[in-house]
Amino acid sequence: MKFRKKILCIGAGYVGGPSMAMIAYKCSDYRITVVDTNPDRIDAWNSAELPVYEPGLDLIIKKTRGKNLFFTKDIENQIKENDIIFVSVNTPTKTYGAGADMAADLQYWEKTARQILKYSRSSKIVIEKSTLPVKTALAMGKILSSGKGKIKFEVLSNPEFMAEGTAMGDLENPDRVLIGSHETKSGLTARAELIEIYARWIPLKKIITSNIWSSELSKLVANAFLAQRVSSINSISALCEKTDADISEVSRAVGTDSRIGDKFLNAGIGFGGSCFKKDILNLVYLCSYYGLPEVAAYWESVVKINEYQQERFIANILKSMFNTLAGKKICVLGFAFKADTGDTRESPAINITRKLLAEQAQIIISDPRALKNAALDLSDIKGSIKYVEDPYQAAAGCHALLILTGWDLYRGLDFKKIYRSMVKPAFLFDGRNIIDHNKCFTIGFNVYPIGKPALSHL
Ligand code: NAD
Ligand code: UGA
């Protein structure tokens, strides 16, 4: 079959895989190829067990893979063959040298740019899909224009706003698609080419354009604002616990103001995921780099409150359980950083579990999707850890239950049955405020929600 457009995506991760699957699904006359330096990832994308769990993804992969969506390891030839290249490689926080623990590590991006330059035999549009510091396109442009030939590269910014667990819905029906370009003739032509792809299924009024720097910066700012809301409500949850106010009631009262809105106001054990922390730290670094220490300090406080919230949760467990956890069995319900994903990157459960193990507790971890990743995250640590998929088996014989991920399945658990199987007094710490606390208290649990009075029989 002759395809109308040939598109390449470099980076077959949580963003590259699902976002390209959606383009392939919506544009059956385009050929989409996804490459990665990690051969296991490519093998997994070509297998029955996809490397990413995302509701609805398997169906779309079934409809497109081998027809107009291809996963391959041959980066060199794919760069040669395709004229539109999305780059969605990872951009983690730098762990070494200048800007360590703050700045974005751009080594994967730069390697990709150099590969594109090396293997290209014709002009190309290179699209930043990864989240990058503002002004990255400048460096990209310089690397890409350092070749001797006549080949031209036009860099666009097209940050991705999907969230894990809801990625397919977010990609199919996004609030907006953002495209930043240089405001030159070639920049605007490239922009029009990218708009043509999204316009296949997204109304034009939702495709917004800007200059390239605004686009790069907007992605960091959007994540910072979302994380800021979580930290804001979590900071107030601490005050609620001191004053007998109820954080759910406060959230509702505040969130019904249409100027504020009701989303991202659920208090809990803090935000996790691969991006919020790294993107805010990147923003903090940029502010410091540009000589804005007050602005840097403002955004850094969002991360500090997130850490404080986890420390408060751990301290509360220790204090409520008579200041000793040594030898006690604690069941962790949920290890993923949020529901509907198997991703555990920066999950609060990692830090909380590590701290409980340091108190010599015995940990039993249950999660419907994230046990493999949990075992990898904790592989370096000594201590008693078991991984049990069935939540009833995991809880049996435990002194305490900790709900760390808001999986829907936990709402429907038979807590009477669980209570009967536990050591008494039985403790329940709901780090996501998702279960019926009064009901569990009546069953016999000592219940500790976030931002609400504890319900204790002791
Ligand atoms: P990921 O780690 O899951 O995937 C990145 C992939 O890129 C990896 O498989 C890695 O092997 C590959 N890679 C690295 N260097 C390469 C190279 N030179 N050539 C080919 N492949 C290479 O990361 P992710 O979660 O998909 O995130 C990618 C980017 O998208 C990041 O910048 C992130 O901030 C951003 N983002 C992520 C999400 C999300 O929900 N995960 C959402 C929006 C934006
Ligand atoms: C987030 C953004 O929502 C996406 O728009 C963005 O594209 C993505 O980051 C990214 O750049 O990687 P994601 O991290 O997948 O998406 O998931 P979120 O739904 O934003 O949740 C992040 C964390 O905040 C989770 O740990 C979640 O449990 C927590 N959270 C969220 C709360 O504690 N309370 C809330 O009210 C909402």
Coordinates of C-alpha atoms and ligand atoms in Angstrom, one line a residue, residues 9-18 35-39 41-42 45 52 54 75 79 87-92 107-113 115 129-132 159-165 167 219-220 223 273-276 278-279 337-338 343 345, ligand 1:
C9 CA 8.8 8.3 16.4
I10 CA 12.1 7.9 18.3
G11 CA 11.4 6.5 21.8
A12 CA 8.9 3.7 22.4
G13 CA 7.9 4.5 25.9
Y14 CA 4.8 5.5 27.8
V15 CA 4.3 8.5 25.4
G16 CA 5.8 7.2 22.1
G17 CA 3.8 4.0 22.0
P18 CA 0.3 5.2 22.9
V35 CA 12.0 2.9 17.1
D36 CA 13.9 2.6 20.3
T37 CA 17.5 1.8 21.4
N38 CA 16.1 -0.7 23.9
P39 CA 15.5 -3.9 21.9
R41 CA 10.9 -2.6 24.5
I42 CA 10.5 -3.1 20.8
W45 CA 5.6 -3.8 21.6
V52 CA 2.9 -0.4 29.0
E54 CA -3.0 1.5 29.6
I75 CA 16.9 3.4 13.7
I79 CA 15.6 8.1 9.9
V87 CA 11.1 12.5 19.4
S88 CA 9.8 11.2 22.7
V89 CA 12.9 10.0 24.4
N90 CA 13.2 10.3 28.2
T91 CA 14.4 13.5 29.8
P92 CA 15.0 12.6 33.4
Q107 CA 21.9 13.5 26.8
Y108 CA 19.3 11.2 25.2
W109 CA 17.8 14.1 23.3
E110 CA 21.2 15.3 22.0
K111 CA 22.2 11.8 21.0
T112 CA 18.9 11.5 19.0
A113 CA 19.5 14.9 17.3
Q115 CA 21.6 10.4 15.0
K129 CA 7.3 15.5 22.0
S130 CA 9.4 15.0 25.1
T131 CA 9.1 17.6 27.8
L132 CA 12.1 19.9 27.6
P159 CA 4.4 18.7 24.0
E160 CA 2.2 15.8 25.2
F161 CA -0.4 16.4 27.9
M162 CA -1.8 12.9 28.3
A163 CA -1.9 11.3 31.7
E164 CA -1.2 7.7 32.4
G165 CA -4.2 5.5 33.1
A167 CA -3.9 8.1 28.0
K219 CA 4.4 22.1 29.2
L220 CA 6.5 22.7 32.2
N223 CA 2.6 20.2 35.1
G273 CA 4.8 9.7 38.5
S274 CA 7.8 10.2 36.3
C275 CA 7.1 13.9 35.4
F276 CA 5.7 16.2 38.1
K278 CA 11.3 16.3 37.5
D279 CA 9.4 19.0 35.6
F337 CA 1.8 5.9 41.4
K338 CA -1.9 6.2 40.5
D343 CA 4.0 2.5 36.3
R345 CA 8.1 5.7 38.7
Ligands
NAD1 P1 10.1 6.3 28.7 O1 11.3 6.2 29.5 O2 8.9 5.4 29.0 O3 10.4 6.2 27.2 C1 11.5 6.8 26.6 C2 12.1 5.8 25.6 O4 13.1 6.4 24.8 C3 12.8 4.6 26.3 O5 12.2 3.4 25.8 C4 14.3 4.7 25.8 O6 14.9 3.5 25.6 C5 14.2 5.5 24.5 N1 15.4 6.2 24.1 C6 16.2 6.9 24.8 N2 17.2 7.4 24.0 C7 17.0 7.0 22.8 C8 17.6 7.2 21.5 N3 18.7 7.9 21.4 N4 17.1 6.6 20.4 C9 16.0 5.8 20.5 N5 15.3 5.6 21.7 C10 15.8 6.2 22.8 O7 9.6 7.8 28.9 P2 8.1 8.4 28.7 O8 7.3 8.3 29.9 O9 7.6 7.9 27.4 O10 8.4 10.0 28.5 C11 9.1 10.5 27.4 C12 9.0 12.0 27.4 O11 7.7 12.4 27.4 C13 9.6 12.6 28.6 O12 10.2 13.8 28.3 C14 8.4 12.9 29.5 O13 8.6 14.0 30.4 C15 7.4 13.2 28.5 N6 6.0 13.0 28.9 C16 5.7 11.8 29.6 C17 4.3 11.5 29.9 C18 3.9 10.3 30.6 O14 2.8 10.1 31.0 N7 4.8 9.3 30.9 C19 3.3 12.4 29.6 C20 3.7 13.6 28.9 C21 5.0 13.9 28.6

